[in-house]
Amino acid sequence: MFKKWTVNLTKDQEERLLETVTRGRVSARTIRRAYTLLYAWEGLLDEEIAERLRCHSNTVAHTRKDFQDRGLECIYDKPRPGAKPRLDGRGEAHLVALACSDPPDGESHWTLQLLADQMVVLGYTETVSRMTISRALANRKSSHG
């Protein structure tokens, strides 16, 4: 089969890819893309690479093309657009302080909904869900103890 995008690696690029697939602290997609480039460099066809990596040959072809466009950066995911976080670090700090304070009059404790509502009232965010409050508090707890 005709290979539209050939992969020619320098010795340095080959070493970086080999390090990527052996160090173990990267995503499975990154490892698959690195192996794709290494196998392509060895001369394997897209179908052979796809069979070895248990992916579709279009995935292999896309990685080859992406290598031509982006170089070795193609093995890493591109940043994805998304909604701006409702709470930044400063907002999370205010949330923690609020959660550690006395609950509003008539309440025995803070609930996630009360915290969300109070964050809006205090002007720390325009809107925030209970789940965002829950995740923010859980993340703080797991990273600090």
mmCIF file of C-alpha atoms in Angstrom:
data_model
loop_
_atom_site.group_PDB
_atom_site.id
_atom_site.type_symbol
_atom_site.label_atom_id
_atom_site.label_comp_id
_atom_site.label_asym_id
_atom_site.label_seq_id
_atom_site.Cartn_x
_atom_site.Cartn_y
_atom_site.Cartn_z
ATOM 1 C CA MET A 1 0.000 0.000 0.000
ATOM 2 C CA PHE A 2 1.157 3.531 -0.786
ATOM 3 C CA LYS A 3 2.293 5.520 2.241
ATOM 4 C CA LYS A 4 1.228 9.127 1.697
ATOM 5 C CA TRP A 5 3.048 10.517 4.719
ATOM 6 C CA THR A 6 6.461 9.048 5.335
ATOM 7 C CA VAL A 7 8.063 9.169 8.749
ATOM 8 C CA ASN A 8 11.752 10.013 8.860
ATOM 9 C CA LEU A 9 13.106 10.232 12.386
ATOM 10 C CA THR A 10 16.384 11.667 13.543
ATOM 11 C CA LYS A 11 18.379 9.654 16.081
ATOM 12 C CA ASP A 12 17.306 12.147 18.772
ATOM 13 C CA GLN A 13 13.618 11.813 17.830
ATOM 14 C CA GLU A 14 13.872 8.024 17.863
ATOM 15 C CA GLU A 15 15.471 8.093 21.328
ATOM 16 C CA ARG A 16 12.758 10.445 22.625
ATOM 17 C CA LEU A 17 10.038 8.139 21.316
ATOM 18 C CA LEU A 18 11.690 5.081 22.854
ATOM 19 C CA GLU A 19 11.930 6.925 26.166
ATOM 20 C CA THR A 20 8.253 7.853 25.910
ATOM 21 C CA VAL A 21 7.100 4.259 25.441
ATOM 22 C CA THR A 22 9.273 2.924 28.274
ATOM 23 C CA ARG A 23 8.924 5.505 31.038
ATOM 24 C CA GLY A 24 5.298 4.662 31.824
ATOM 25 C CA ARG A 25 3.949 8.042 32.984
ATOM 26 C CA VAL A 26 2.078 9.053 29.827
ATOM 27 C CA SER A 27 -1.363 8.299 28.428
ATOM 28 C CA ALA A 28 -2.132 5.214 26.383
ATOM 29 C CA ARG A 29 -2.875 7.456 23.377
ATOM 30 C CA THR A 30 0.555 9.035 23.639
ATOM 31 C CA ILE A 31 2.214 5.617 23.795
ATOM 32 C CA ARG A 32 0.158 4.394 20.811
ATOM 33 C CA ARG A 33 1.177 7.435 18.755
ATOM 34 C CA ALA A 34 4.830 6.988 19.700
ATOM 35 C CA TYR A 35 4.748 3.325 18.679
ATOM 36 C CA THR A 36 2.981 4.315 15.450
ATOM 37 C CA LEU A 37 5.877 6.589 14.528
ATOM 38 C CA LEU A 38 8.497 4.031 15.544
ATOM 39 C CA TYR A 39 6.846 1.267 13.501
ATOM 40 C CA ALA A 40 6.400 3.618 10.542
ATOM 41 C CA TRP A 41 10.098 4.498 10.788
ATOM 42 C CA GLU A 42 10.857 0.768 10.650
ATOM 43 C CA GLY A 43 8.926 0.610 7.362
ATOM 44 C CA LEU A 44 5.727 -1.123 8.444
ATOM 45 C CA LEU A 45 2.562 -0.348 6.471
ATOM 46 C CA ASP A 46 -0.423 1.339 8.097
ATOM 47 C CA GLU A 47 -2.432 -1.898 8.197
ATOM 48 C CA GLU A 48 0.442 -3.751 9.887
ATOM 49 C CA ILE A 49 0.874 -1.001 12.453
ATOM 50 C CA ALA A 50 -2.890 -0.872 13.069
ATOM 51 C CA GLU A 51 -2.967 -4.627 13.617
ATOM 52 C CA ARG A 52 -0.075 -4.493 16.098
ATOM 53 C CA LEU A 53 -1.562 -1.592 18.008
ATOM 54 C CA ARG A 54 -5.157 -2.796 17.709
ATOM 55 C CA CYS A 55 -6.403 0.428 16.203
ATOM 56 C CA HIS A 56 -7.782 1.464 12.815
ATOM 57 C CA SER A 57 -5.443 2.154 9.894
ATOM 58 C CA ASN A 58 -7.002 5.648 9.630
ATOM 59 C CA THR A 59 -5.650 6.331 13.129
ATOM 60 C CA VAL A 60 -2.177 5.370 11.919
ATOM 61 C CA ALA A 61 -2.509 7.542 8.810
ATOM 62 C CA HIS A 62 -3.686 10.480 10.912
ATOM 63 C CA THR A 63 -0.669 10.137 13.218
ATOM 64 C CA ARG A 64 1.690 10.054 10.217
ATOM 65 C CA LYS A 65 0.108 13.207 8.786
ATOM 66 C CA ASP A 66 0.123 14.933 12.150
ATOM 67 C CA PHE A 67 3.854 14.151 12.455
ATOM 68 C CA GLN A 68 4.455 16.009 9.181
ATOM 69 C CA ASP A 69 2.528 19.018 10.521
ATOM 70 C CA ARG A 70 3.594 19.110 14.175
ATOM 71 C CA GLY A 71 6.707 16.959 14.532
ATOM 72 C CA LEU A 72 7.060 14.940 17.728
ATOM 73 C CA GLU A 73 4.459 17.121 19.443
ATOM 74 C CA CYS A 74 1.915 15.054 17.515
ATOM 75 C CA ILE A 75 2.152 12.277 20.101
ATOM 76 C CA TYR A 76 0.584 14.557 22.733
ATOM 77 C CA ASP A 77 -3.058 15.601 22.828
ATOM 78 C CA LYS A 78 -3.752 19.129 21.657
ATOM 79 C CA PRO A 79 -5.328 21.404 24.257
ATOM 80 C CA ARG A 80 -9.088 21.143 24.036
ATOM 81 C CA PRO A 81 -11.395 24.102 24.237
ATOM 82 C CA GLY A 82 -13.819 24.049 27.080
ATOM 83 C CA ALA A 83 -15.792 26.156 29.423
ATOM 84 C CA LYS A 84 -13.859 28.449 31.690
ATOM 85 C CA PRO A 85 -13.680 26.978 35.207
ATOM 86 C CA ARG A 86 -16.340 28.397 37.499
ATOM 87 C CA LEU A 87 -13.875 28.616 40.383
ATOM 88 C CA ASP A 88 -10.224 29.547 39.997
ATOM 89 C CA GLY A 89 -7.669 29.030 42.777
ATOM 90 C CA ARG A 90 -8.771 32.195 44.526
ATOM 91 C CA GLY A 91 -12.435 31.164 44.321
ATOM 92 C CA GLU A 92 -11.586 27.740 45.732
ATOM 93 C CA ALA A 93 -9.735 29.371 48.624
ATOM 94 C CA HIS A 94 -12.832 31.456 49.412
ATOM 95 C CA LEU A 95 -14.960 28.318 49.157
ATOM 96 C CA VAL A 96 -12.785 26.473 51.682
ATOM 97 C CA ALA A 97 -12.876 29.440 54.057
ATOM 98 C CA LEU A 98 -16.646 29.618 53.690
ATOM 99 C CA ALA A 99 -17.061 25.869 54.274
ATOM 100 C CA CYS A 100 -14.983 26.189 57.466
ATOM 101 C CA SER A 101 -17.100 29.068 58.774
ATOM 102 C CA ASP A 102 -20.318 28.851 60.745
ATOM 103 C CA PRO A 103 -23.366 27.983 58.609
ATOM 104 C CA PRO A 104 -26.089 30.564 58.033
ATOM 105 C CA ASP A 105 -28.599 31.244 60.780
ATOM 106 C CA GLY A 106 -31.156 28.468 61.036
ATOM 107 C CA GLU A 107 -28.855 25.865 59.453
ATOM 108 C CA SER A 108 -26.974 23.240 61.434
ATOM 109 C CA HIS A 109 -24.308 22.733 58.738
ATOM 110 C CA TRP A 110 -23.276 23.776 55.251
ATOM 111 C CA THR A 111 -24.774 21.815 52.372
ATOM 112 C CA LEU A 112 -23.333 21.843 48.874
ATOM 113 C CA GLN A 113 -26.310 23.877 47.669
ATOM 114 C CA LEU A 114 -25.941 26.409 50.499
ATOM 115 C CA LEU A 115 -22.243 26.794 49.666
ATOM 116 C CA ALA A 116 -23.016 27.229 45.952
ATOM 117 C CA ASP A 117 -25.693 29.815 46.672
ATOM 118 C CA GLN A 118 -23.470 31.739 49.090
ATOM 119 C CA MET A 119 -20.546 31.823 46.613
ATOM 120 C CA VAL A 120 -22.887 33.572 44.151
ATOM 121 C CA VAL A 121 -24.279 35.937 46.815
ATOM 122 C CA LEU A 122 -20.751 36.917 47.855
ATOM 123 C CA GLY A 123 -19.827 37.591 44.226
ATOM 124 C CA TYR A 124 -17.071 34.986 43.852
ATOM 125 C CA THR A 125 -18.806 33.544 40.785
ATOM 126 C CA GLU A 126 -21.867 34.316 38.674
ATOM 127 C CA THR A 127 -23.139 30.754 38.839
ATOM 128 C CA VAL A 128 -21.897 27.462 40.230
ATOM 129 C CA SER A 129 -23.407 24.015 40.677
ATOM 130 C CA ARG A 130 -23.412 21.732 43.701
ATOM 131 C CA MET A 131 -21.263 19.286 41.724
ATOM 132 C CA THR A 132 -18.629 21.945 41.049
ATOM 133 C CA ILE A 133 -18.574 22.762 44.756
ATOM 134 C CA SER A 134 -18.292 19.051 45.575
ATOM 135 C CA ARG A 135 -15.405 18.503 43.107
ATOM 136 C CA ALA A 136 -13.562 21.604 44.305
ATOM 137 C CA LEU A 137 -13.776 20.511 47.934
ATOM 138 C CA ALA A 138 -12.846 16.900 47.070
ATOM 139 C CA ASN A 139 -9.830 18.091 45.055
ATOM 140 C CA ARG A 140 -8.662 20.270 47.930
ATOM 141 C CA LYS A 141 -9.084 17.400 50.366
ATOM 142 C CA SER A 142 -7.166 14.910 48.190
ATOM 143 C CA SER A 143 -4.324 17.342 47.492
ATOM 144 C CA HIS A 144 -3.947 18.494 51.096
ATOM 145 C CA GLY A 145 -4.360 15.461 53.195
#
